[in-house]
Amino acid sequence: MNWKKLLCEKRRRSYTTSAVSSDQRNEFQKDYHRIIGSASFRRLQDKTQVFPLDRGDFVRTRLTHSLEVSSFAKSLGQMIFRYILDHRRDDDISEADIGKICSVLECAGLIHDIGNPPFGHFGEDYVRDWFRRNLPKLELGGKSLDSILTPQMAGDFYHFEGNAQALRLLTKLHFLVDENGMNLTYTLLNTIIKYPVPSTGINKKSGNIKDKKMGYYYADREIFEDIVKSTGAVDCRHPLAFILEAADDIAYKTADIEDAVKKGFMTYSQLVSDLKERYMEKCADEGEREEYIRAVEKLEDYYSQAIKRGISSPEQNAVQRWIIYVQGVLLRCASYGFTNNYDAIMEGSFPKELLAVSHGSTIAYALGDMAYRYVFCSKEIYKLEIAAGEIYEFLLNKLTRAAVLYDTEYESSAIEQRIMRLVSENYIRAYKVSAEGKSEAERLYFRLMLVTDYICGMTDGYARKLYRELSGIE
């Protein structure tokens, strides 16, 4: 791979500008304004990051999380490619390229979660589970739906992914001008494709991070292929995808701990105790061990300073300061992970996450494990997820049964017809463009995609409101 192709400015729909223009923005900076002005981006403010249905004013939403990822990604781009330029690691990189790369990463952080459904990652899990339970049972014309669909079509629902939905939303569903979505640059779109494989290509045992999940749907295979051929990142990740992933990991791993302490899911004492007793042996070498010990000592030092200053909540003050410190450590570690493995990344053969090959590996693991044990496995979160599950079960039952019969020769009930009239006109238009002239199996597939498209476009508040209204709950 080379940066001349990797920084591809191509868009699905070309456009012309006047010969003389005062607009000095590069193409990727233009993407930024398309994103922040979109309704899809604004909806992230009512999609929770970790705490489903929570209405606290402190914890992160998808919007604040995306802003943090955007900031970290841009910072990583500056750190990494300044080093590469200064140390002459790649003669293809210029000063102007660094600006373009940072613009791409800044935009990628904003949109990396834009396709996720309501209620956090729990929503993704529930959609997958619902289709696995119901596709074999639902019928059309006397045949089960799973027998009509091809393996890849069915697999798209069994392995449903917010990552794949983001590509779909950005290239098709944001139907403002035409069927080309936001019409973003191919480099930006390639950067958010963390897993460049279809649902039939998932292989969690391959040892390569790119095969872990699905990155695009059958419905979007043509645009995916056009993107990767244009950038040159064929059968591998775009190099900037590694940086975006690291920025995402740093943002959510540190934020989850800060939010957990703020909301009382874990205490300062539990945090210190776990850091000292549970994870030290995971350090791979002396350098990683020293980095880890410094981080633990820094947390205790911040607490001592807060006590001396007479701060009313020294525990929370210490944790909040420590989170900022750890973010800095992990940013440096991710930068090292990229530059130290630069050749393999550019060859398309690097198989791991950046933090996993750095001295920040144990710190990152500890943060994720503590968040899982104290937050995601708590009774409070289970209760919230059960409530969200009731909403998903109801909406998926109603919408899917109506969509299966929609636009077919089979008669649907008056209620099913009314349900389909609730679906956004944009999604209906996208369905009709995709389904025209297609086979029975493909048309069914696109009608099912219509359901997931509609649900993924909902905010937490809208999904809850629609559930209550259709259930007759006051």
CSV table of C-alpha atoms in Angstrom, one decimal:
chain,number,residue,atom,x,y,z
A,1,MET,CA,0.0,0.0,0.0
A,2,ASN,CA,1.1,3.6,-0.6
A,3,TRP,CA,-0.2,6.9,0.7
A,4,LYS,CA,-0.9,8.3,-2.8
A,5,LYS,CA,-3.7,5.7,-3.1
A,6,LEU,CA,-4.5,5.4,0.6
A,7,LEU,CA,-5.4,9.1,0.7
A,8,CYS,CA,-8.0,8.7,-2.1
A,9,GLU,CA,-10.3,11.7,-2.5
A,10,LYS,CA,-12.8,9.8,-4.7
A,11,ARG,CA,-16.5,10.0,-3.8
A,12,ARG,CA,-19.3,7.8,-5.1
A,13,ARG,CA,-21.0,10.8,-6.7
A,14,SER,CA,-18.5,13.2,-8.3
A,15,TYR,CA,-19.2,16.9,-8.2
A,16,THR,CA,-17.7,20.0,-9.8
A,17,THR,CA,-16.6,23.3,-8.3
A,18,SER,CA,-15.9,26.6,-10.0
A,19,ALA,CA,-12.4,27.1,-11.4
A,20,VAL,CA,-11.8,30.0,-9.0
A,21,SER,CA,-12.7,29.2,-5.4
A,22,SER,CA,-12.0,30.7,-2.0
A,23,ASP,CA,-12.5,27.3,-0.3
A,24,GLN,CA,-9.1,26.2,0.9
A,25,ARG,CA,-10.3,23.1,2.7
A,26,ASN,CA,-9.0,19.7,1.6
A,27,GLU,CA,-11.5,17.1,0.6
A,28,PHE,CA,-11.4,15.4,4.1
A,29,GLN,CA,-12.1,18.7,5.8
A,30,LYS,CA,-15.2,19.0,3.7
A,31,ASP,CA,-16.3,15.6,5.0
A,32,TYR,CA,-16.2,17.1,8.5
A,33,HIS,CA,-18.9,19.7,7.7
A,34,ARG,CA,-21.1,17.1,6.0
A,35,ILE,CA,-21.0,15.0,9.1
A,36,ILE,CA,-21.6,17.5,11.9
A,37,GLY,CA,-24.5,19.0,9.9
A,38,SER,CA,-26.3,15.6,9.6
A,39,ALA,CA,-29.3,14.4,11.5
A,40,SER,CA,-27.6,11.0,11.9
A,41,PHE,CA,-24.8,12.6,13.8
A,42,ARG,CA,-27.1,14.6,16.0
A,43,ARG,CA,-29.1,11.5,17.0
A,44,LEU,CA,-26.0,10.2,18.8
A,45,GLN,CA,-26.8,12.6,21.6
A,46,ASP,CA,-29.7,10.4,22.6
A,47,LYS,CA,-27.9,7.1,22.3
A,48,THR,CA,-26.3,5.9,25.5
A,49,GLN,CA,-22.7,4.5,25.4
A,50,VAL,CA,-22.9,2.1,28.4
A,51,PHE,CA,-25.9,2.8,30.6
A,52,PRO,CA,-29.1,1.9,28.6
A,53,LEU,CA,-32.1,4.1,29.3
A,54,ASP,CA,-30.0,6.1,31.8
A,55,ARG,CA,-30.7,9.8,31.9
A,56,GLY,CA,-27.8,11.0,34.1
A,57,ASP,CA,-26.1,14.2,32.9
A,58,PHE,CA,-22.6,13.0,33.6
A,59,VAL,CA,-22.1,9.7,31.8
A,60,ARG,CA,-21.1,9.6,28.1
A,61,THR,CA,-23.6,9.3,25.3
A,62,ARG,CA,-22.6,8.1,21.9
A,63,LEU,CA,-22.1,11.7,20.9
A,64,THR,CA,-19.7,12.7,23.6
A,65,HIS,CA,-17.9,9.4,23.2
A,66,SER,CA,-17.5,10.0,19.4
A,67,LEU,CA,-16.2,13.5,20.1
A,68,GLU,CA,-13.6,12.0,22.4
A,69,VAL,CA,-12.6,9.4,19.9
A,70,SER,CA,-12.3,12.1,17.2
A,71,SER,CA,-9.9,14.1,19.4
A,72,PHE,CA,-7.8,11.1,20.3
A,73,ALA,CA,-7.6,9.9,16.7
A,74,LYS,CA,-6.5,13.3,15.4
A,75,SER,CA,-3.9,13.5,18.2
A,76,LEU,CA,-2.6,10.0,17.3
A,77,GLY,CA,-2.4,10.9,13.7
A,78,GLN,CA,-0.2,13.9,14.5
A,79,MET,CA,2.0,12.0,16.9
A,80,ILE,CA,2.5,9.0,14.5
A,81,PHE,CA,3.0,10.7,11.2
A,82,ARG,CA,5.2,13.5,12.6
A,83,TYR,CA,7.5,10.8,13.8
A,84,ILE,CA,7.4,9.0,10.5
A,85,LEU,CA,8.1,12.2,8.6
A,86,ASP,CA,10.9,13.4,11.0
A,87,HIS,CA,12.6,10.0,11.0
A,88,ARG,CA,12.2,9.5,7.2
A,89,ARG,CA,10.3,6.2,7.7
A,90,ASP,CA,8.4,6.7,4.5
A,91,ASP,CA,9.4,9.0,1.6
A,92,ASP,CA,5.8,9.0,0.4
A,93,ILE,CA,4.6,11.0,3.4
A,94,SER,CA,4.7,14.8,3.1
A,95,GLU,CA,3.7,17.7,5.4
A,96,ALA,CA,0.5,18.1,3.5
A,97,ASP,CA,-0.3,14.5,3.9
A,98,ILE,CA,-0.2,14.8,7.7
A,99,GLY,CA,-2.9,17.4,7.6
A,100,LYS,CA,-5.0,15.2,5.4
A,101,ILE,CA,-4.5,12.1,7.6
A,102,CYS,CA,-5.5,14.1,10.7
A,103,SER,CA,-8.6,15.4,9.0
A,104,VAL,CA,-9.6,11.8,8.0
A,105,LEU,CA,-9.0,10.5,11.6
A,106,GLU,CA,-10.9,13.4,13.1
A,107,CYS,CA,-13.9,12.7,10.9
A,108,ALA,CA,-13.6,8.9,11.4
A,109,GLY,CA,-13.9,9.3,15.1
A,110,LEU,CA,-17.1,11.3,14.7
A,111,ILE,CA,-18.8,8.6,12.6
A,112,HIS,CA,-17.3,5.3,13.8
A,113,ASP,CA,-20.5,4.5,15.9
A,114,ILE,CA,-23.0,6.3,13.7
A,115,GLY,CA,-24.6,3.0,12.7
A,116,ASN,CA,-25.1,1.5,16.1
A,117,PRO,CA,-28.7,0.8,17.3
A,118,PRO,CA,-30.2,2.1,20.5
A,119,PHE,CA,-29.1,1.0,24.0
A,120,GLY,CA,-25.4,0.4,23.5
A,121,HIS,CA,-23.8,-2.8,22.5
A,122,PHE,CA,-26.6,-4.7,24.1
A,123,GLY,CA,-28.7,-3.6,21.2
A,124,GLU,CA,-26.4,-5.3,18.7
A,125,ASP,CA,-26.5,-8.5,20.8
A,126,TYR,CA,-30.3,-8.5,20.9
A,127,VAL,CA,-30.7,-8.0,17.2
A,128,ARG,CA,-28.4,-10.9,16.5
A,129,ASP,CA,-30.1,-13.1,19.0
A,130,TRP,CA,-33.6,-12.2,17.8
A,131,PHE,CA,-32.9,-13.2,14.2
A,132,ARG,CA,-31.2,-16.4,15.2
A,133,ARG,CA,-34.3,-17.4,17.1
A,134,ASN,CA,-36.9,-16.2,14.6
A,135,LEU,CA,-35.6,-16.5,11.0
A,136,PRO,CA,-36.0,-20.3,11.0
A,137,LYS,CA,-39.6,-19.9,12.4
A,138,LEU,CA,-41.0,-17.1,10.3
A,139,GLU,CA,-42.4,-18.1,6.9
A,140,LEU,CA,-43.2,-16.5,3.5
A,141,GLY,CA,-45.2,-18.5,1.0
A,142,GLY,CA,-44.9,-21.7,3.1
A,143,LYS,CA,-41.1,-21.5,3.3
A,144,SER,CA,-39.0,-20.5,6.3
A,145,LEU,CA,-37.2,-17.3,5.8
A,146,ASP,CA,-33.8,-18.8,6.5
A,147,SER,CA,-34.4,-21.3,3.7
A,148,ILE,CA,-35.1,-18.5,1.2
A,149,LEU,CA,-32.1,-16.4,2.0
A,150,THR,CA,-28.5,-17.3,1.0
A,151,PRO,CA,-26.0,-18.1,3.7
A,152,GLN,CA,-24.5,-14.6,3.4
A,153,MET,CA,-27.9,-12.9,3.5
A,154,ALA,CA,-28.9,-14.8,6.6
A,155,GLY,CA,-25.4,-14.3,8.1
A,156,ASP,CA,-25.8,-10.6,7.9
A,157,PHE,CA,-28.6,-10.8,10.5
A,158,TYR,CA,-27.1,-13.5,12.6
A,159,HIS,CA,-23.9,-11.5,12.9
A,160,PHE,CA,-25.5,-8.0,12.8
A,161,GLU,CA,-22.9,-5.3,13.4
A,162,GLY,CA,-23.0,-1.6,14.0
A,163,ASN,CA,-19.7,-1.3,12.1
A,164,ALA,CA,-21.3,-2.6,8.9
A,165,GLN,CA,-24.4,-0.5,9.5
A,166,ALA,CA,-22.3,2.6,9.7
A,167,LEU,CA,-21.0,2.0,6.2
A,168,ARG,CA,-24.5,1.3,5.0
A,169,LEU,CA,-25.9,4.5,6.6
A,170,LEU,CA,-23.2,6.7,5.2
A,171,THR,CA,-23.3,5.4,1.7
A,172,LYS,CA,-27.0,4.8,1.2
A,173,LEU,CA,-29.4,5.6,4.0
A,174,HIS,CA,-28.6,9.2,4.5
A,175,PHE,CA,-30.9,10.0,1.6
A,176,LEU,CA,-30.6,13.8,1.3
A,177,VAL,CA,-29.7,14.2,-2.4
A,178,ASP,CA,-29.7,10.8,-3.9
A,179,GLU,CA,-28.9,7.1,-3.1
A,180,ASN,CA,-25.2,7.9,-2.4
A,181,GLY,CA,-25.8,8.8,1.3
A,182,MET,CA,-23.5,11.5,2.7
A,183,ASN,CA,-21.2,10.9,-0.3
A,184,LEU,CA,-18.0,10.9,1.8
A,185,THR,CA,-14.5,10.3,0.6
A,186,TYR,CA,-13.4,6.7,0.1
A,187,THR,CA,-10.5,7.1,2.4
A,188,LEU,CA,-12.7,8.1,5.3
A,189,LEU,CA,-15.2,5.3,4.6
A,190,ASN,CA,-12.3,2.8,4.4
A,191,THR,CA,-10.9,4.0,7.7
A,192,ILE,CA,-14.1,3.1,9.6
A,193,ILE,CA,-14.2,-0.5,8.1
A,194,LYS,CA,-12.4,-2.2,11.0
A,195,TYR,CA,-13.3,-5.7,9.7
A,196,PRO,CA,-13.0,-6.0,5.9
A,197,VAL,CA,-14.8,-9.3,5.6
A,198,PRO,CA,-18.4,-10.4,4.9
A,199,SER,CA,-20.6,-12.3,7.4
A,200,THR,CA,-19.4,-15.6,5.7
A,201,GLY,CA,-15.8,-14.6,6.2
A,202,ILE,CA,-15.8,-14.2,10.0
A,203,ASN,CA,-13.0,-16.3,11.6
A,204,LYS,CA,-12.3,-15.5,15.2
A,205,LYS,CA,-9.6,-18.2,15.3
A,206,SER,CA,-7.5,-16.8,12.4
A,207,GLY,CA,-5.3,-14.8,14.7
A,208,ASN,CA,-5.9,-11.7,12.6
A,209,ILE,CA,-8.0,-8.9,14.1
A,210,LYS,CA,-9.6,-8.1,10.8
A,211,ASP,CA,-11.5,-11.4,10.6
A,212,LYS,CA,-13.1,-11.0,14.1
A,213,LYS,CA,-16.4,-9.5,12.9
A,214,MET,CA,-18.3,-8.5,9.8
A,215,GLY,CA,-17.5,-5.2,8.2
A,216,TYR,CA,-20.0,-4.9,5.4
A,217,TYR,CA,-23.3,-6.4,4.3
A,218,TYR,CA,-24.2,-8.3,1.2
A,219,ALA,CA,-26.3,-5.3,0.3
A,220,ASP,CA,-23.3,-3.1,0.3
A,221,ARG,CA,-20.7,-5.4,-1.3
A,222,GLU,CA,-20.3,-3.4,-4.5
A,223,ILE,CA,-19.5,-0.1,-2.7
A,224,PHE,CA,-17.1,-1.9,-0.3
A,225,GLU,CA,-15.2,-3.4,-3.3
A,226,ASP,CA,-15.1,-0.1,-5.0
A,227,ILE,CA,-13.7,1.6,-1.9
A,228,VAL,CA,-10.9,-0.9,-1.2
A,229,LYS,CA,-9.8,-1.1,-4.8
A,230,SER,CA,-9.7,2.7,-5.0
A,231,THR,CA,-7.6,3.0,-1.8
A,232,GLY,CA,-5.5,-0.1,-2.4
A,233,ALA,CA,-6.4,-1.6,0.9
A,234,VAL,CA,-7.6,-5.0,-0.6
A,235,ASP,CA,-7.9,-8.0,1.8
A,236,CYS,CA,-6.6,-6.0,4.7
A,237,ARG,CA,-7.3,-3.0,6.9
A,238,HIS,CA,-6.6,0.5,5.8
A,239,PRO,CA,-3.6,1.6,8.0
A,240,LEU,CA,-5.7,4.4,9.5
A,241,ALA,CA,-8.3,1.9,10.8
A,242,PHE,CA,-5.7,0.7,13.3
A,243,ILE,CA,-5.3,4.2,14.6
A,244,LEU,CA,-9.1,4.7,14.8
A,245,GLU,CA,-9.5,1.5,16.7
A,246,ALA,CA,-6.8,2.5,19.2
A,247,ALA,CA,-8.5,5.9,19.7
A,248,ASP,CA,-11.8,4.1,20.3
A,249,ASP,CA,-10.3,1.7,22.8
A,250,ILE,CA,-8.6,4.5,24.7
A,251,ALA,CA,-11.7,6.5,24.9
A,252,TYR,CA,-14.1,3.9,26.1
A,253,LYS,CA,-11.8,2.0,28.4
A,254,THR,CA,-10.9,5.1,30.3
A,255,ALA,CA,-14.4,6.6,30.2
A,256,ASP,CA,-16.0,3.5,31.5
A,257,ILE,CA,-13.9,3.5,34.6
A,258,GLU,CA,-14.5,7.3,35.2
A,259,ASP,CA,-18.2,6.9,34.7
A,260,ALA,CA,-18.3,3.7,36.9
A,261,VAL,CA,-16.7,5.5,39.8
A,262,LYS,CA,-18.9,8.6,39.4
A,263,LYS,CA,-22.0,6.6,39.4
A,264,GLY,CA,-21.0,4.4,42.4
A,265,PHE,CA,-20.4,1.1,40.5
A,266,MET,CA,-16.9,0.9,41.9
A,267,THR,CA,-15.0,2.8,44.6
A,268,TYR,CA,-11.5,4.4,44.5
A,269,SER,CA,-10.4,1.7,47.0
A,270,GLN,CA,-11.6,-1.1,44.8
A,271,LEU,CA,-9.9,0.4,41.8
A,272,VAL,CA,-6.5,0.7,43.6
A,273,SER,CA,-6.9,-2.8,45.2
A,274,ASP,CA,-7.6,-4.4,41.8
A,275,LEU,CA,-4.8,-2.6,40.0
A,276,LYS,CA,-2.3,-3.8,42.7
A,277,GLU,CA,-3.5,-7.4,43.1
A,278,ARG,CA,-5.1,-8.7,39.9
A,279,TYR,CA,-3.2,-7.7,36.8
A,280,MET,CA,0.5,-7.2,37.6
A,281,GLU,CA,1.4,-10.7,36.5
A,282,LYS,CA,0.1,-10.1,33.0
A,283,CYS,CA,2.9,-7.7,32.2
A,284,ALA,CA,4.9,-9.3,29.4
A,285,ASP,CA,8.3,-7.7,30.2
A,286,GLU,CA,10.0,-5.3,32.6
A,287,GLY,CA,9.3,-2.3,30.5
A,288,GLU,CA,5.5,-3.0,30.6
A,289,ARG,CA,5.7,-3.7,34.3
A,290,GLU,CA,7.4,-0.4,35.0
A,291,GLU,CA,4.8,1.5,33.0
A,292,TYR,CA,2.0,-0.3,34.9
A,293,ILE,CA,3.6,0.4,38.3
A,294,ARG,CA,4.0,4.1,37.5
A,295,ALA,CA,0.3,4.3,36.6
A,296,VAL,CA,-0.8,2.7,39.9
A,297,GLU,CA,1.6,5.0,41.9
A,298,LYS,CA,0.3,8.0,40.0
A,299,LEU,CA,-3.3,7.2,41.1
A,300,GLU,CA,-2.3,7.0,44.7
A,301,ASP,CA,-0.3,10.2,44.4
A,302,TYR,CA,-3.3,12.1,43.0
A,303,TYR,CA,-5.3,10.9,45.9
A,304,SER,CA,-2.7,12.1,48.4
A,305,GLN,CA,-2.6,15.5,46.7
A,306,ALA,CA,-6.4,15.8,46.8
A,307,ILE,CA,-6.4,15.1,50.6
A,308,LYS,CA,-3.7,17.7,51.2
A,309,ARG,CA,-5.7,20.3,49.2
A,310,GLY,CA,-8.8,19.6,51.2
A,311,ILE,CA,-10.9,18.6,48.2
A,312,SER,CA,-14.4,17.3,49.3
A,313,SER,CA,-14.3,14.3,47.1
A,314,PRO,CA,-10.7,13.2,46.9
A,315,GLU,CA,-11.5,9.8,45.5
A,316,GLN,CA,-13.3,11.2,42.5
A,317,ASN,CA,-10.8,14.0,42.0
A,318,ALA,CA,-8.0,11.4,42.0
A,319,VAL,CA,-9.7,9.1,39.5
A,320,GLN,CA,-10.6,11.9,37.1
A,321,ARG,CA,-7.0,13.2,37.1
A,322,TRP,CA,-5.7,9.7,36.7
A,323,ILE,CA,-7.9,9.0,33.7
A,324,ILE,CA,-6.3,12.0,31.9
A,325,TYR,CA,-2.9,10.6,32.8
A,326,VAL,CA,-3.7,7.1,31.6
A,327,GLN,CA,-5.1,8.5,28.3
A,328,GLY,CA,-1.7,10.2,27.7
A,329,VAL,CA,0.1,7.0,28.5
A,330,LEU,CA,-2.1,4.9,26.1
A,331,LEU,CA,-1.8,7.5,23.3
A,332,ARG,CA,2.0,7.2,23.5
A,333,CYS,CA,1.7,3.4,23.6
A,334,ALA,CA,-0.6,3.3,20.6
A,335,SER,CA,1.7,5.6,18.7
A,336,TYR,CA,4.6,3.3,19.4
A,337,GLY,CA,2.6,0.3,18.4
A,338,PHE,CA,2.0,1.8,15.0
A,339,THR,CA,5.4,3.2,14.2
A,340,ASN,CA,7.2,0.1,15.5
A,341,ASN,CA,5.1,-2.1,13.2
A,342,TYR,CA,4.8,0.3,10.3
A,343,ASP,CA,6.2,-2.0,7.6
A,344,ALA,CA,3.8,-4.8,8.5
A,345,ILE,CA,0.9,-2.4,8.6
A,346,MET,CA,1.7,-1.0,5.2
A,347,GLU,CA,2.1,-4.6,3.8
A,348,GLY,CA,-1.3,-5.5,5.2
A,349,SER,CA,0.0,-8.3,7.3
A,350,PHE,CA,-0.2,-6.8,10.8
A,351,PRO,CA,-2.7,-8.9,12.7
A,352,LYS,CA,-3.2,-7.2,16.1
A,353,GLU,CA,-4.4,-4.1,17.9
A,354,LEU,CA,-1.9,-1.4,18.5
A,355,LEU,CA,-2.2,-1.4,22.3
A,356,ALA,CA,-1.7,-5.1,22.4
A,357,VAL,CA,1.9,-4.8,21.1
A,358,SER,CA,2.9,-1.9,23.4
A,359,HIS,CA,3.7,-1.3,27.1
A,360,GLY,CA,0.2,-0.2,27.6
A,361,SER,CA,-1.3,-3.6,27.0
A,362,THR,CA,-1.8,-4.6,30.7
A,363,ILE,CA,-3.2,-1.2,31.6
A,364,ALA,CA,-5.7,-1.4,28.8
A,365,TYR,CA,-6.7,-4.9,29.7
A,366,ALA,CA,-7.1,-4.0,33.4
A,367,LEU,CA,-9.4,-1.1,32.6
A,368,GLY,CA,-11.6,-3.3,30.3
A,369,ASP,CA,-11.8,-6.1,32.8
A,370,MET,CA,-12.8,-3.9,35.7
A,371,ALA,CA,-15.5,-2.2,33.7
A,372,TYR,CA,-16.9,-5.6,32.7
A,373,ARG,CA,-16.9,-7.0,36.3
A,374,TYR,CA,-18.1,-3.9,38.1
A,375,VAL,CA,-20.5,-2.3,35.5
A,376,PHE,CA,-21.6,-4.7,32.8
A,377,CYS,CA,-22.2,-7.6,35.2
A,378,SER,CA,-24.0,-5.5,37.8
A,379,LYS,CA,-27.7,-6.0,38.7
A,380,GLU,CA,-28.4,-2.4,37.8
A,381,ILE,CA,-27.2,-2.8,34.3
A,382,TYR,CA,-29.0,-6.2,33.9
A,383,LYS,CA,-32.2,-4.5,34.9
A,384,LEU,CA,-31.8,-1.7,32.4
A,385,GLU,CA,-30.9,-4.2,29.6
A,386,ILE,CA,-33.9,-6.4,30.4
A,387,ALA,CA,-36.1,-3.3,30.0
A,388,ALA,CA,-34.3,-2.5,26.7
A,389,GLY,CA,-34.8,-6.1,25.7
A,390,GLU,CA,-38.6,-5.8,26.0
A,391,ILE,CA,-38.5,-2.8,23.7
A,392,TYR,CA,-36.4,-4.7,21.1
A,393,GLU,CA,-38.5,-7.9,21.3
A,394,PHE,CA,-41.7,-5.9,20.7
A,395,LEU,CA,-40.4,-3.7,17.9
A,396,LEU,CA,-38.6,-6.5,16.0
A,397,ASN,CA,-41.7,-8.8,16.2
A,398,LYS,CA,-44.1,-6.1,14.9
A,399,LEU,CA,-41.8,-4.6,12.3
A,400,THR,CA,-40.4,-7.9,10.8
A,401,ARG,CA,-43.7,-9.6,10.4
A,402,ALA,CA,-45.0,-6.5,8.6
A,403,ALA,CA,-41.9,-6.1,6.5
A,404,VAL,CA,-41.9,-9.8,5.3
A,405,LEU,CA,-45.2,-9.2,3.6
A,406,TYR,CA,-44.6,-5.7,2.4
A,407,ASP,CA,-44.3,-5.2,-1.4
A,408,THR,CA,-45.3,-8.8,-2.1
A,409,GLU,CA,-48.3,-10.6,-3.7
A,410,TYR,CA,-49.2,-11.8,-0.2
A,411,GLU,CA,-51.9,-10.0,1.7
A,412,SER,CA,-51.0,-8.3,4.9
A,413,SER,CA,-53.3,-7.2,7.7
A,414,ALA,CA,-54.5,-3.7,8.3
A,415,ILE,CA,-52.2,-3.4,11.3
A,416,GLU,CA,-49.2,-4.6,9.3
A,417,GLN,CA,-49.9,-2.1,6.6
A,418,ARG,CA,-50.1,0.7,9.1
A,419,ILE,CA,-46.8,-0.4,10.8
A,420,MET,CA,-45.0,-0.1,7.5
A,421,ARG,CA,-46.3,3.4,7.1
A,422,LEU,CA,-44.5,4.3,10.2
A,423,VAL,CA,-41.1,3.6,8.6
A,424,SER,CA,-39.1,6.6,7.4
A,425,GLU,CA,-39.6,7.6,3.8
A,426,ASN,CA,-35.8,7.6,3.4
A,427,TYR,CA,-35.5,4.0,4.3
A,428,ILE,CA,-38.5,3.0,2.1
A,429,ARG,CA,-36.9,4.8,-0.8
A,430,ALA,CA,-33.5,3.1,-0.2
A,431,TYR,CA,-35.3,-0.2,-0.2
A,432,LYS,CA,-37.0,0.4,-3.5
A,433,VAL,CA,-33.8,1.5,-5.2
A,434,SER,CA,-32.0,-1.7,-3.9
A,435,ALA,CA,-34.9,-4.2,-4.5
A,436,GLU,CA,-35.9,-3.2,-8.0
A,437,GLY,CA,-35.4,-6.0,-10.5
A,438,LYS,CA,-33.9,-8.4,-7.8
A,439,SER,CA,-34.7,-12.0,-7.1
A,440,GLU,CA,-37.2,-13.2,-4.5
A,441,ALA,CA,-34.5,-14.0,-2.0
A,442,GLU,CA,-32.8,-10.6,-2.5
A,443,ARG,CA,-36.1,-8.7,-2.2
A,444,LEU,CA,-36.9,-10.5,1.1
A,445,TYR,CA,-33.3,-9.7,2.3
A,446,PHE,CA,-33.8,-6.0,1.5
A,447,ARG,CA,-37.1,-6.0,3.4
A,448,LEU,CA,-35.5,-7.4,6.4
A,449,MET,CA,-32.7,-4.9,6.1
A,450,LEU,CA,-35.5,-2.3,6.1
A,451,VAL,CA,-36.3,-3.4,9.6
A,452,THR,CA,-32.7,-3.1,10.9
A,453,ASP,CA,-32.2,0.2,9.1
A,454,TYR,CA,-35.3,1.7,10.8
A,455,ILE,CA,-34.3,0.4,14.2
A,456,CYS,CA,-30.7,1.5,13.9
A,457,GLY,CA,-31.9,5.0,13.0
A,458,MET,CA,-33.8,5.3,16.3
A,459,THR,CA,-32.5,7.0,19.4
A,460,ASP,CA,-33.0,5.5,22.8
A,461,GLY,CA,-35.8,7.9,23.5
A,462,TYR,CA,-37.6,7.4,20.2
A,463,ALA,CA,-37.5,3.6,20.6
A,464,ARG,CA,-38.9,3.7,24.1
A,465,LYS,CA,-41.6,6.2,23.0
A,466,LEU,CA,-42.6,4.1,20.0
A,467,TYR,CA,-42.8,1.0,22.1
A,468,ARG,CA,-45.0,2.7,24.7
A,469,GLU,CA,-47.3,4.2,22.0
A,470,LEU,CA,-47.8,0.9,20.1
A,471,SER,CA,-48.2,-1.0,23.3
A,472,GLY,CA,-51.0,1.4,24.5
A,473,ILE,CA,-49.0,2.3,27.6
A,474,GLU,CA,-49.9,5.7,29.0
